[in-house]
XYZ file of N, CA and C in Angstrom:
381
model
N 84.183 121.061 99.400
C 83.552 121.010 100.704
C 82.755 119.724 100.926
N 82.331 118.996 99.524
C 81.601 117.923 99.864
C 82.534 116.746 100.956
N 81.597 116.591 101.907
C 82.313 115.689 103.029
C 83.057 115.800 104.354
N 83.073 117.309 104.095
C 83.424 118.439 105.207
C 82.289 118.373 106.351
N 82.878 118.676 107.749
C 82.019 119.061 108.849
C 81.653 119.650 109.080
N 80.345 120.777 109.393
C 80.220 122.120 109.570
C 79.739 121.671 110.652
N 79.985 121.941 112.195
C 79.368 122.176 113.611
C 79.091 120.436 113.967
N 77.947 119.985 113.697
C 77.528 118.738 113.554
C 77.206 117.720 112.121
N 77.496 119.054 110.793
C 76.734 118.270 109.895
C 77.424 117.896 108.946
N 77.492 116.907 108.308
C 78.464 116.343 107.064
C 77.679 117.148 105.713
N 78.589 117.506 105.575
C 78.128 118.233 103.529
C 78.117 117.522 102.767
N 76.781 117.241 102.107
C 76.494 116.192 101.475
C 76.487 116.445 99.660
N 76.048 117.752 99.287
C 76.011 118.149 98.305
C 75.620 120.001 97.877
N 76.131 119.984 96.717
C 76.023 121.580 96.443
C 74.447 122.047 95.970
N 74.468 122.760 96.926
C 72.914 123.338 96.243
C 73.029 124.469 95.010
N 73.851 125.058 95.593
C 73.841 127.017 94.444
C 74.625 127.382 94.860
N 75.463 128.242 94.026
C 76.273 129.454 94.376
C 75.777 130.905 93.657
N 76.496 131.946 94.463
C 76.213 133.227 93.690
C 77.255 134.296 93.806
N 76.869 135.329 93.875
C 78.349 136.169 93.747
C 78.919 136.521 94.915
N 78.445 136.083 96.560
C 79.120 136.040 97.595
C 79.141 134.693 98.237
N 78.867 133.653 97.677
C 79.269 132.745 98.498
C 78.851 130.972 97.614
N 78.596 129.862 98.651
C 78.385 129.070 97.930
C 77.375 128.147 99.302
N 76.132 127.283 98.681
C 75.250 126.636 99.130
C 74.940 125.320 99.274
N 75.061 124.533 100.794
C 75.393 123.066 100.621
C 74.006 122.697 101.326
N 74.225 121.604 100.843
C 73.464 120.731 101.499
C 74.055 119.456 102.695
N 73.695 119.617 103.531
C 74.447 119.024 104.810
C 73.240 117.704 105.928
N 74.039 116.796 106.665
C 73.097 116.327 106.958
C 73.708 115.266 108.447
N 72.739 115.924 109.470
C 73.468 115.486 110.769
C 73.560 113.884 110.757
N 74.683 113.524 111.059
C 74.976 111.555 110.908
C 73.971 110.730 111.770
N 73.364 111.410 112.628
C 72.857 110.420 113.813
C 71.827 111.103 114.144
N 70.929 111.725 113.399
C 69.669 112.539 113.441
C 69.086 112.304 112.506
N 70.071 112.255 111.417
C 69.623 112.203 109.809
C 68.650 113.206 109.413
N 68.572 114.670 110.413
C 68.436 115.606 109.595
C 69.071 116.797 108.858
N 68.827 117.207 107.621
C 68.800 117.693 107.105
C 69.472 119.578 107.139
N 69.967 120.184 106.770
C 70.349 121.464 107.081
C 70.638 121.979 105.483
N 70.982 123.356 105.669
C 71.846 123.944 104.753
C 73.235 124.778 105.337
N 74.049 124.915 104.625
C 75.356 125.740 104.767
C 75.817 126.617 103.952
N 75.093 127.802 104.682
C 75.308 129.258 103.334
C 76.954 129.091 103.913
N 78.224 129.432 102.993
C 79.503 129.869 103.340
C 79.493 130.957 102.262
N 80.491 131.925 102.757
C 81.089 133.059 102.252
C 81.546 132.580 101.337
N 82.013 133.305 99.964
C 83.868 133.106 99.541
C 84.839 133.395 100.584
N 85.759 132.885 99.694
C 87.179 132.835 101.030
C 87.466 134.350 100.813
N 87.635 135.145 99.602
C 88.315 136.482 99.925
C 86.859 137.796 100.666
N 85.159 137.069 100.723
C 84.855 137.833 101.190
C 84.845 137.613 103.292
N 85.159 136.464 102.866
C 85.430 136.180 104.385
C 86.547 136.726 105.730
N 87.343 136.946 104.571
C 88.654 137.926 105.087
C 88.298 139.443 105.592
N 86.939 139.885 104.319
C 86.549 141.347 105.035
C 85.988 141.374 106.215
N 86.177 142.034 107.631
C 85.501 141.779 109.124
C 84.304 142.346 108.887
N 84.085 143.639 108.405
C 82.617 143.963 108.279
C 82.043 143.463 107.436
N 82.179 142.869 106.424
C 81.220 141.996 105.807
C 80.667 140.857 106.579
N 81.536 139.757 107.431
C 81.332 138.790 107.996
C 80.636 139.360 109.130
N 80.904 140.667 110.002
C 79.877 140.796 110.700
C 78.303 141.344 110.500
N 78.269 141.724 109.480
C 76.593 141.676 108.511
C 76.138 140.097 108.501
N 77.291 139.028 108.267
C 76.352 138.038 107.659
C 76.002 137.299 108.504
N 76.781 137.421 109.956
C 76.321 136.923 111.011
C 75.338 137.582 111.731
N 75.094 138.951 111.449
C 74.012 139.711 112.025
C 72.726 139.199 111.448
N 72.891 138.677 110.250
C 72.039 137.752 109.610
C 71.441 137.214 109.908
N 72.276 136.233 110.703
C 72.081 134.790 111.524
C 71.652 135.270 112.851
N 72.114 136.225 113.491
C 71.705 136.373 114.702
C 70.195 137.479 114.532
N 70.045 137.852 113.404
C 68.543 138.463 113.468
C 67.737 137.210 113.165
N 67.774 136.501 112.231
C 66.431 135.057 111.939
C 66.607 134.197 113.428
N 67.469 134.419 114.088
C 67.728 133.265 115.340
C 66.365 134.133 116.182
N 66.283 134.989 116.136
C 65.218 135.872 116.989
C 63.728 136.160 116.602
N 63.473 135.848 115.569
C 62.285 135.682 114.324
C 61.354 134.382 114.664
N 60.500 134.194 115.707
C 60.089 132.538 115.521
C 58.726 132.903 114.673
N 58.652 131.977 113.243
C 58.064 132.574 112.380
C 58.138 131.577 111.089
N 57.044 130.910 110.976
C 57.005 130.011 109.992
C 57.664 130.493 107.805
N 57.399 131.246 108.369
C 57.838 131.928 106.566
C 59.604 132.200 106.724
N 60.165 132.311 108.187
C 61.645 132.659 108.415
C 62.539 131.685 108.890
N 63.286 131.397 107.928
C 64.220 130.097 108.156
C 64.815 130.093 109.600
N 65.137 129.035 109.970
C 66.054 128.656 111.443
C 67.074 128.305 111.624
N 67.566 129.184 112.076
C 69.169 129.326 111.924
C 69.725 128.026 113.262
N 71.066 127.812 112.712
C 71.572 126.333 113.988
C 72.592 126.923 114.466
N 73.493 127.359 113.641
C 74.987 127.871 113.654
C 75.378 128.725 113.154
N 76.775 129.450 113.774
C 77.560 129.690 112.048
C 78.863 130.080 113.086
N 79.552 130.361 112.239
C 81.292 130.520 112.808
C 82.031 130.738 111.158
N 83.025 130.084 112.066
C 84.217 130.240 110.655
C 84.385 128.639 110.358
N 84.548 128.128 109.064
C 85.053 126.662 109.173
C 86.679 126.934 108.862
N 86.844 125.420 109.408
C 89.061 125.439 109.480
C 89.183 125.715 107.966
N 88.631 125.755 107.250
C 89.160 126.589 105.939
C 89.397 128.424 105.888
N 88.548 128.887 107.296
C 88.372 130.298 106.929
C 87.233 130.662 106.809
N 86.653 130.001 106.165
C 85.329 130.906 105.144
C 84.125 130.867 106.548
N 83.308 132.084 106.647
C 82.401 133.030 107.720
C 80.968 131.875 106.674
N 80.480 130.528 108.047
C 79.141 130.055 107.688
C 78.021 130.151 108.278
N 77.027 129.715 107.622
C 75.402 129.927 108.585
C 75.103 128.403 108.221
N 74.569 127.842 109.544
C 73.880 126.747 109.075
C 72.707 126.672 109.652
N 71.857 126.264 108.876
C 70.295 126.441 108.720
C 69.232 125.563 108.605
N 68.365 125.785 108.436
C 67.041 124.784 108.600
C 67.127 124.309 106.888
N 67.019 123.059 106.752
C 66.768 123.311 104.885
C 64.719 122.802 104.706
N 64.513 123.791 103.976
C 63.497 123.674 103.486
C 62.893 122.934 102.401
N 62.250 122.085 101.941
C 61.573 121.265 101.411
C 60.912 122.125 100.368
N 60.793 122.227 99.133
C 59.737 122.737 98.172
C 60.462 123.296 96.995
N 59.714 123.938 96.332
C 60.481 124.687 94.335
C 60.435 126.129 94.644
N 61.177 126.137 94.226
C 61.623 128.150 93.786
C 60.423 128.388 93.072
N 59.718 129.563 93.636
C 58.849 130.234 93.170
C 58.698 130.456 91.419
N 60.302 130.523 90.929
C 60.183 131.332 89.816
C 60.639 129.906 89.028
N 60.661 128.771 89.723
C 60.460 126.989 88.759
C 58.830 127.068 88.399
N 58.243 127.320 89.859
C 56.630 127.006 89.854
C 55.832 128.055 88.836
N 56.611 129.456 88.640
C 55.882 130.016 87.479
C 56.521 129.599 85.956
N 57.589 129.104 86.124
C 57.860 128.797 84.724
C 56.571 127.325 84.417
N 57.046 126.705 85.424
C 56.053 124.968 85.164
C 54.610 125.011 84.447
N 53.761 126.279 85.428
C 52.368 126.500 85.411
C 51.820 127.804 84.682
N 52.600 128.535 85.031
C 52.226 130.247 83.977
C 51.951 131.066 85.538
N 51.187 132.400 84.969
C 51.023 132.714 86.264
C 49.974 132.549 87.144
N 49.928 132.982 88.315
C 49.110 132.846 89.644
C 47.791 133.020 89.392
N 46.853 132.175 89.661
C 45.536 132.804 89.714
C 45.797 133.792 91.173
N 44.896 134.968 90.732
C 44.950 135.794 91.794
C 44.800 135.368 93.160
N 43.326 134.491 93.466
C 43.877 133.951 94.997
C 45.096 133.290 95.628
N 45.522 132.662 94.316
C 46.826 132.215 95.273
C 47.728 133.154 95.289
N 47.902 134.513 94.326
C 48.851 135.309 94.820
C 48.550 136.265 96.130
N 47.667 136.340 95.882
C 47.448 136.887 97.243
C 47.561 136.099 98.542
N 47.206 134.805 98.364
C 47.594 133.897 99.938
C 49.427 134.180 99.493
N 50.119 134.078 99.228
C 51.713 134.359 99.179
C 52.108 135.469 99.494
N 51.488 136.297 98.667
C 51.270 137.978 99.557
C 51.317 138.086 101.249
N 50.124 137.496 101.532
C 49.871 137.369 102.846
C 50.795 136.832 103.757
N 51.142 135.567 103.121
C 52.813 134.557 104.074
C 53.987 135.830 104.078
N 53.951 136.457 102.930
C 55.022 137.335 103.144
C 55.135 138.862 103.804
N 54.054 139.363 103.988
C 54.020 140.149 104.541
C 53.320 139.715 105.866
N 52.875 138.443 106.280
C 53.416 138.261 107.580
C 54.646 137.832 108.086
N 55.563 137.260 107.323
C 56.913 136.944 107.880
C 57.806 138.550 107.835
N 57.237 139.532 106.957
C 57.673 140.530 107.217
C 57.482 141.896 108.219
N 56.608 141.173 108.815
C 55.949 141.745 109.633
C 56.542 141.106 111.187
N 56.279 140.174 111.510
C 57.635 139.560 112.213
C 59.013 139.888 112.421
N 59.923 140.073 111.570
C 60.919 140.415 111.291
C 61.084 142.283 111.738
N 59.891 142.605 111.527
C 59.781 144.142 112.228
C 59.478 144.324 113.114
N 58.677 143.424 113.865
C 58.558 143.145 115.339
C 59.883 142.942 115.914
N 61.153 142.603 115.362
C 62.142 142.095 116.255
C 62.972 143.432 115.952
């Protein structure tokens, strides 16, 4: 996929994969920003009710305005097939890098994370 088009954005590199799909990194030519591109696998892309969950996905965070909830741009099918979301890419370390790096949380900061998350979840129940 590296070099592929998704909507507006050139795929620039692989972020992650997992057991339904695979994670790029993408990046508009003449904006020079930044995105991600969750895609399906190709054989889960073929299932219709799966692909319509993962776009329900996309069309529930599109309705979420909410700093802790990513922002969705797109998604469709690309000319390969495979059911994508393309997204806001976020800047920062996986939680579970930052506890390996440091050990664990002093309690105030788990609790300010607490708080981001059960307000973005709280949001998300509003919609």
């Amino acid at each position: 996929m590296i070099g592929e088009i998704v909507g507006s954005y050139k795929i620039e590199s692989k972020l992650g994969q997992g057991g339904m799909g695979v994670v790029y990194v993408a990046q508009h030519p003449l904006l020079k920003k930044k995105a991600v591109v969750k895609f399906l696998h190709a054989e889960l892309s073929s299932d219709g009710e799966l692909v319509d969950r993962f776009f329900n996905e996309a069309r529930s965070a599109t309705m979420i305005r909410h700093p802790g909830i990513v922002d969705v741009f797109d998604f469709g099918h690309h000319a390969s097939g495979c059911a994508y979301i393309l997204m806001e890419f976020l800047h920062g370390e996986a939680l579970s890098d930052r506890i390996k790096k440091d050990g664990p949380f002093e309690a105030s900061f788990a609790i300010a994370i607490g708080k981001q998350l059960a307000s973005a979840l709280a949001a998300a129940h509003e919609q």
